[in-house]
CSV table of C-alpha atoms in Angstrom, one decimal:
chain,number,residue,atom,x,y,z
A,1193,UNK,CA,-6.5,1.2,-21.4
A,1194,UNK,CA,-7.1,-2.3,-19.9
A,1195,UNK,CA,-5.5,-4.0,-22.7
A,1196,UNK,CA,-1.9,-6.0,-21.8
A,1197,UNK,CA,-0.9,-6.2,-24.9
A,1198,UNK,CA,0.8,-3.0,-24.7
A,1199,UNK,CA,2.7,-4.0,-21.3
A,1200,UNK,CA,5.7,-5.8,-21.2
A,1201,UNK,CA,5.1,-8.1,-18.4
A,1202,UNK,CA,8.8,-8.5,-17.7
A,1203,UNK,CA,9.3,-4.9,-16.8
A,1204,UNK,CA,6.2,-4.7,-14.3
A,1205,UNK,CA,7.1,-3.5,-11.1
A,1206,UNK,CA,7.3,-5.9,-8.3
A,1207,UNK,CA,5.5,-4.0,-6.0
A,1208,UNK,CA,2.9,-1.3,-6.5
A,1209,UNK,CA,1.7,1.0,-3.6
A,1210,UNK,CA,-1.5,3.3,-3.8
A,1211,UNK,CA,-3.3,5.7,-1.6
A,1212,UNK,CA,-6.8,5.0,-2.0
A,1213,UNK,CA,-8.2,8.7,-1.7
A,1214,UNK,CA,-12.2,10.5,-2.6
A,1215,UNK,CA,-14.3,7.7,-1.2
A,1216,UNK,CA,-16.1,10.5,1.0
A,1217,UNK,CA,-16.2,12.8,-1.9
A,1218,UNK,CA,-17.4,10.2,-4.2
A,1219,UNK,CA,-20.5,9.4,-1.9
A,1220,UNK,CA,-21.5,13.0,-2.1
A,1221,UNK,CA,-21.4,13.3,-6.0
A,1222,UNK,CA,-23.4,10.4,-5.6
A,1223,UNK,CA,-25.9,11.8,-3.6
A,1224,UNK,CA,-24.9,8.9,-0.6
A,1225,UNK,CA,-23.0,9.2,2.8
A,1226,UNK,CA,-19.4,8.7,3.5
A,1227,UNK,CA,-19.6,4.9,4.2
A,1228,UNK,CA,-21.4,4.2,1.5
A,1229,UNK,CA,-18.3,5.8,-0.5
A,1230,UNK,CA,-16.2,3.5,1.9
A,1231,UNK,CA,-18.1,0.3,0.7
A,1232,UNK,CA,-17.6,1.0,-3.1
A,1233,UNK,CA,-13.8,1.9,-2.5
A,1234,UNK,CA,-13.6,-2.2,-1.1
A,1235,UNK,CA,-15.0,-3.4,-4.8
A,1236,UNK,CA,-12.3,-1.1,-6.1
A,1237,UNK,CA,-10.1,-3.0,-3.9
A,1238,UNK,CA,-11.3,-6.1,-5.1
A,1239,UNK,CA,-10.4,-5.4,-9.2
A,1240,UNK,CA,-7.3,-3.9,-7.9
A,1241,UNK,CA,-6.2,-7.0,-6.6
A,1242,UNK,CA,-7.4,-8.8,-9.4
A,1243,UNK,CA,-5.2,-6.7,-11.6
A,1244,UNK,CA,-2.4,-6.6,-9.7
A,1245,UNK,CA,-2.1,-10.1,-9.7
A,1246,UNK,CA,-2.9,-10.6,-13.6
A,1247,UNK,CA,-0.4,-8.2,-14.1
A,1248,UNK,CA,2.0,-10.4,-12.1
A,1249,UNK,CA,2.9,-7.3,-9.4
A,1250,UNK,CA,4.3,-9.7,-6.4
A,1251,UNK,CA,3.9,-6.9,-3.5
A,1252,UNK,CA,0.5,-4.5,-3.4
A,1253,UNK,CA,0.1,-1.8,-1.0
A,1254,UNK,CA,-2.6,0.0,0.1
A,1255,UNK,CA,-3.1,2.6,2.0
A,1256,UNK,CA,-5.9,1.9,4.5
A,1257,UNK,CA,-6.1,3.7,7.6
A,1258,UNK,CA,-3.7,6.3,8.7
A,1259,UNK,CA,-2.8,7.2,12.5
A,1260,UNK,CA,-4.9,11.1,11.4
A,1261,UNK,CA,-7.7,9.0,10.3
A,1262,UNK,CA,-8.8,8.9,14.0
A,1263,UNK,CA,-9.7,12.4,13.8
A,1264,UNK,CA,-12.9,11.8,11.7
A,1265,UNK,CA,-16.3,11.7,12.6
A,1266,UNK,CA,-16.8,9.0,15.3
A,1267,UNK,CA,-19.7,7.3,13.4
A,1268,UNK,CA,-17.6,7.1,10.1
A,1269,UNK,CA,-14.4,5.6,12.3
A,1270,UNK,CA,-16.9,2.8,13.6
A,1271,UNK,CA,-18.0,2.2,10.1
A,1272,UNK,CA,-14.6,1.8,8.9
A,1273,UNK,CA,-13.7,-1.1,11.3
A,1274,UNK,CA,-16.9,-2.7,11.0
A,1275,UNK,CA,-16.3,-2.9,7.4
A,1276,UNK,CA,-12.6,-4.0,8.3
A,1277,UNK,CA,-13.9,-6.8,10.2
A,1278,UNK,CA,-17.1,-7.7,7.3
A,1279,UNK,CA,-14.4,-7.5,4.1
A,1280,UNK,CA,-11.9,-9.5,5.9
A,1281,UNK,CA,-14.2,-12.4,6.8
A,1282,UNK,CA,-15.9,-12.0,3.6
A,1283,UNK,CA,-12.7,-12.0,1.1
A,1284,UNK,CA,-10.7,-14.7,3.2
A,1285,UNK,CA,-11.5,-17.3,1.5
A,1286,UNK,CA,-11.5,-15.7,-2.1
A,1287,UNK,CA,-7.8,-14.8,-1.3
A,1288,UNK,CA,-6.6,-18.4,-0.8
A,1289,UNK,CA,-8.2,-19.4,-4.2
A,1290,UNK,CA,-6.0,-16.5,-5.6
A,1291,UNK,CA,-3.0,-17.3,-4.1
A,1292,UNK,CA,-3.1,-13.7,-2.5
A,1293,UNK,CA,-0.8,-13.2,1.1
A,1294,UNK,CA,-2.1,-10.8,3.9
A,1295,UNK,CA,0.4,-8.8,5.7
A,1296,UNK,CA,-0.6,-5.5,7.6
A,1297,UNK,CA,2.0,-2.7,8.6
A,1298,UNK,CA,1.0,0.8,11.4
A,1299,UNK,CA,0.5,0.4,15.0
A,1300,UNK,CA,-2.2,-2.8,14.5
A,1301,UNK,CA,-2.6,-2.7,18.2
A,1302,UNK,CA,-3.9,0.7,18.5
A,1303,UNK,CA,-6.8,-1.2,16.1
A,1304,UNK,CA,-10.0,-2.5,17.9
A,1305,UNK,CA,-9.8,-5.8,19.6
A,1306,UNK,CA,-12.0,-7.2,16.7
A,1307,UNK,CA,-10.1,-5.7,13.8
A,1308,UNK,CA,-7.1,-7.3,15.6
A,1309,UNK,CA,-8.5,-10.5,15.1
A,1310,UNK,CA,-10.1,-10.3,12.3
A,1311,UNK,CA,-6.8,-9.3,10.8
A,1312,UNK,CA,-4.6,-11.8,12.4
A,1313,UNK,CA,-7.3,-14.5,11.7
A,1314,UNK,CA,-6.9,-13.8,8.0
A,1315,UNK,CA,-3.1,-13.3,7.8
A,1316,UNK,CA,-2.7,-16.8,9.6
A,1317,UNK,CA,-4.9,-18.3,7.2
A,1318,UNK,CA,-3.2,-17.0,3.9
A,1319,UNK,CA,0.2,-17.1,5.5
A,1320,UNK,CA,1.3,-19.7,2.8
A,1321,UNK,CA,0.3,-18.4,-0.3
A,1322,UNK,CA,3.0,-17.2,-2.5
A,1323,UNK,CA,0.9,-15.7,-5.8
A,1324,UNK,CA,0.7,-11.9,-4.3
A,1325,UNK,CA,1.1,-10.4,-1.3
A,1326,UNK,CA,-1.0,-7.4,-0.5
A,1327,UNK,CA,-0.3,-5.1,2.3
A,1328,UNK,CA,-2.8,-3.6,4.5
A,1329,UNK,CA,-1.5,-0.1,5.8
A,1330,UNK,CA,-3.9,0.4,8.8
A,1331,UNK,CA,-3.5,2.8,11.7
A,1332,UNK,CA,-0.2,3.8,9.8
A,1333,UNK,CA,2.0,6.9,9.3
A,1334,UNK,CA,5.5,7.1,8.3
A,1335,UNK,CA,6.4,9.5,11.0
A,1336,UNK,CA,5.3,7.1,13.7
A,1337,UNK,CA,7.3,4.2,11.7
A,1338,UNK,CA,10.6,6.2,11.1
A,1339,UNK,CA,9.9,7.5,15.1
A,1340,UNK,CA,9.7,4.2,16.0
A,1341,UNK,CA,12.7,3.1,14.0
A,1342,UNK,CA,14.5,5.9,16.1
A,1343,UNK,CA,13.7,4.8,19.2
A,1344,UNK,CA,14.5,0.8,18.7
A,1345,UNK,CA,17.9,1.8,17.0
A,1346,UNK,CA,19.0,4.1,19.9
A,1347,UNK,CA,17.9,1.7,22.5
A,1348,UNK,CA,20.7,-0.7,20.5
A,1349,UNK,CA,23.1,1.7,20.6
A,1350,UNK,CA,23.0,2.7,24.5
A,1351,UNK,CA,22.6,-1.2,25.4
A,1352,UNK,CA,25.8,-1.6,22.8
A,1353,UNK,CA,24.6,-4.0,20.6
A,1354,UNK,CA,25.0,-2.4,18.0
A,1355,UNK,CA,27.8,0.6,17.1
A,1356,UNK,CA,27.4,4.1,14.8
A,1357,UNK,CA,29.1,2.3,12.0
A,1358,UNK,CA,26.6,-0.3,12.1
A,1359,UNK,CA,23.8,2.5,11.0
A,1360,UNK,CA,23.0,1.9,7.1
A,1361,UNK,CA,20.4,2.2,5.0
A,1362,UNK,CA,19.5,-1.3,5.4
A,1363,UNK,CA,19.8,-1.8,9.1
A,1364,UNK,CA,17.3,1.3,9.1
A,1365,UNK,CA,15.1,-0.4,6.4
A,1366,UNK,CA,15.4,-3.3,8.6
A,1367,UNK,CA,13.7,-1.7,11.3
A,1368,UNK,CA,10.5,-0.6,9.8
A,1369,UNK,CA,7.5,-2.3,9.5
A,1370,UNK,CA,8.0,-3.1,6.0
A,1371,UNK,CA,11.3,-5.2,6.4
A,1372,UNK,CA,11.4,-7.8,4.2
A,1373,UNK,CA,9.5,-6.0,1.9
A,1374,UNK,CA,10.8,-4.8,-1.3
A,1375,UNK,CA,10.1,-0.3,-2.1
A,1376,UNK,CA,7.6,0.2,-4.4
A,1377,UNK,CA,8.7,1.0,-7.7
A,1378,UNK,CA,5.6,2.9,-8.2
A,1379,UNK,CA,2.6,4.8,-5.9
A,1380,UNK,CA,-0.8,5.7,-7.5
A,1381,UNK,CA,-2.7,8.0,-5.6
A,1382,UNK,CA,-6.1,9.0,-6.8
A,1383,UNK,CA,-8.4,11.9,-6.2
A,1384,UNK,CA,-6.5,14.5,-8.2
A,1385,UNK,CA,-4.3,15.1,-4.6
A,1386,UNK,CA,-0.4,15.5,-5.5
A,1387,UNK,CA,1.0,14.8,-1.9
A,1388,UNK,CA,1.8,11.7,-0.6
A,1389,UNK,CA,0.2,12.4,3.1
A,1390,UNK,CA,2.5,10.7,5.4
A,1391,UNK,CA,2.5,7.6,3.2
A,1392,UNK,CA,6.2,5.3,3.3
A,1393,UNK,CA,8.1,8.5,3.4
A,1394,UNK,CA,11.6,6.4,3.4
A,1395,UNK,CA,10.4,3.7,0.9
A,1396,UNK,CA,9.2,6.2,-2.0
A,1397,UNK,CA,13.0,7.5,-1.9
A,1398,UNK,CA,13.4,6.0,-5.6
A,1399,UNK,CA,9.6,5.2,-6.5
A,1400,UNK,CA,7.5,6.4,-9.7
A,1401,UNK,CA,4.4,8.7,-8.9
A,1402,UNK,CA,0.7,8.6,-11.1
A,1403,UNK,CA,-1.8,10.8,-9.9
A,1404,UNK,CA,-4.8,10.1,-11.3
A,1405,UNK,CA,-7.7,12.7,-11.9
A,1406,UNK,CA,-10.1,10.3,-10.3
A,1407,UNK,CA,-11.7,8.9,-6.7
A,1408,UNK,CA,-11.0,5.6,-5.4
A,1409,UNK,CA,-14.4,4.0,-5.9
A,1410,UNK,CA,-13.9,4.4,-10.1
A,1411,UNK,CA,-10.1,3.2,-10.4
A,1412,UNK,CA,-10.0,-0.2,-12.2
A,1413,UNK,CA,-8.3,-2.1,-14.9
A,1414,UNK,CA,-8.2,0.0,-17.1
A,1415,UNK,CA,-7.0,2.4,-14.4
A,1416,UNK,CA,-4.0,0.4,-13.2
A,1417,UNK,CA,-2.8,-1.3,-16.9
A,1418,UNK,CA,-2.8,2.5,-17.6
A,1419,UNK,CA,-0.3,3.6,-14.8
A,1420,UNK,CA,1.8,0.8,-15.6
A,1421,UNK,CA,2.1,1.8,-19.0
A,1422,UNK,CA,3.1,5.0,-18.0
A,1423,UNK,CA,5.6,3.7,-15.5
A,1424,UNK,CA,7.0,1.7,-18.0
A,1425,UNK,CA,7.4,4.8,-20.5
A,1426,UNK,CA,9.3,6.4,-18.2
A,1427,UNK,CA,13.7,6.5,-17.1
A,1428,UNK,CA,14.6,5.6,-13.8
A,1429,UNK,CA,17.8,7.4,-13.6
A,1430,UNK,CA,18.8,6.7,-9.8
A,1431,UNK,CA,21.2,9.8,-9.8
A,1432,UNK,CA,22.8,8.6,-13.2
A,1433,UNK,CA,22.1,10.4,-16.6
A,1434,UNK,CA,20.6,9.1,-19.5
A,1435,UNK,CA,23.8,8.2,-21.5
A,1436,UNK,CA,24.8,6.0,-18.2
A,1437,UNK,CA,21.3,4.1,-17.8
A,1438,UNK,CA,21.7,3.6,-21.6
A,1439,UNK,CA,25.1,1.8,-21.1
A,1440,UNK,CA,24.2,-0.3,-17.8
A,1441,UNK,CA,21.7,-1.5,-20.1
């Protein structure tokens, strides 16, 4: 399905995450390496962009690097932040004729001194465009975010400024890296995983899940306008039953 005409582009959710997954085991179906799978999943990236922003989505998130991705081969590591570095310098300019904002979330300076400025190079230079923003998860985990949360909050607390009362969901939300940032309404993950591996652990509270049966390197259009439609097929309850969404509506 890469049609629109069966979405109703006024109930497209504002902000899409997705965990790119199989670029390693769509290399070897392929017959090529690991970073060869890497270089495909960026062209993946590319139409997923282009999509998204078609599709007017206003936030897309995608999951990059994680904090366990260190644990893989050194060789494959160093490929990944070379073609960091290469796909940032290279799409830079494509994103300012798209209107498409860079923002990053993790622990960017545990990133390599070039990837650090490669990536603040490019968020500084798309810093006023207001057509999409897309979100770079790099050198992330949601346990190090929410541990990190932990740690800021308390430090508050002992220094008193701030009291117990003054905990709440959004002071927490607040103190992520994704403040200002609106939850997803919806995560993709391909690869035919059902887990969400670490991945915005308190910002999925509410979303939509679509695993797809698929690696990263083949999702598309018709991949995305597909998970839409299914996310707009489906009740978002919040807690409520049926009869209640049916009468808030």
């Amino acid at each position: 399905m890469s049609d629109l005409s069966h979405i109703d582009l006024n109930n497209v959710p504002e902000h899409v995450a997705i965990i790119m997954d199989g670029n390693g085991r769509w290399a070897k179906s392929h017959g090529e390496d690991r970073l060869f799978g890497h270089s495909k999943g960026v062209e993946a990236v590319r139409e997923t962009l282009k999509t998204a922003t078609e599709l007017k989505v206003k936030y897309l998130t995608l999951y990059a690097f994680s904090t366990e991705n260190w644990n893989r081969p050194q060789k494959e590591v160093e490929g990944l932040m070379n073609l960091l570095v290469h796909s940032l310098s290279n799409e830079v300019d494509e994103m300012n004729q798209n209107g498409v904002r860079l923002q990053a979330i993790g622990n960017i300076n545990g990133l390599p001194g070039d990837c650090q400025d490669s990536l603040q190079n490019a968020i500084e230079k798309t810093k006023s465009n207001k057509e999409i923003t897309l979100v770079l998860a790099l050198n992330y985990s949601s346990k190090w975010e929410i541990t990190e949360m932990v740690k800021t909050i308390s430090k508050n607390l002992i220094q008193k400024e701030i009291t117990e009362n003054d905990i709440t969901d959004e002071l927490i939300s607040n103190h992520l890296t994704t403040r200002g940032i609106p939850d997803p309404e919806l995560l993709i993950r391909t690869s035919g995983e059902r887990r969400v591996s670490n991945f915005l652990l308190w910002q999925i509270a509410y979303s939509e899940f679509v695993f797809l049966d698929i690696f990263w390197p083949d999702f598309g259009r018709k991949q995305f306008v597909g998970a839409i439609y299914d996310f707009q097929n489906r009740e978002r309850r919040f807690g409520m039953v049926s009869e209640q969404i049916n009468i808030t509506e």
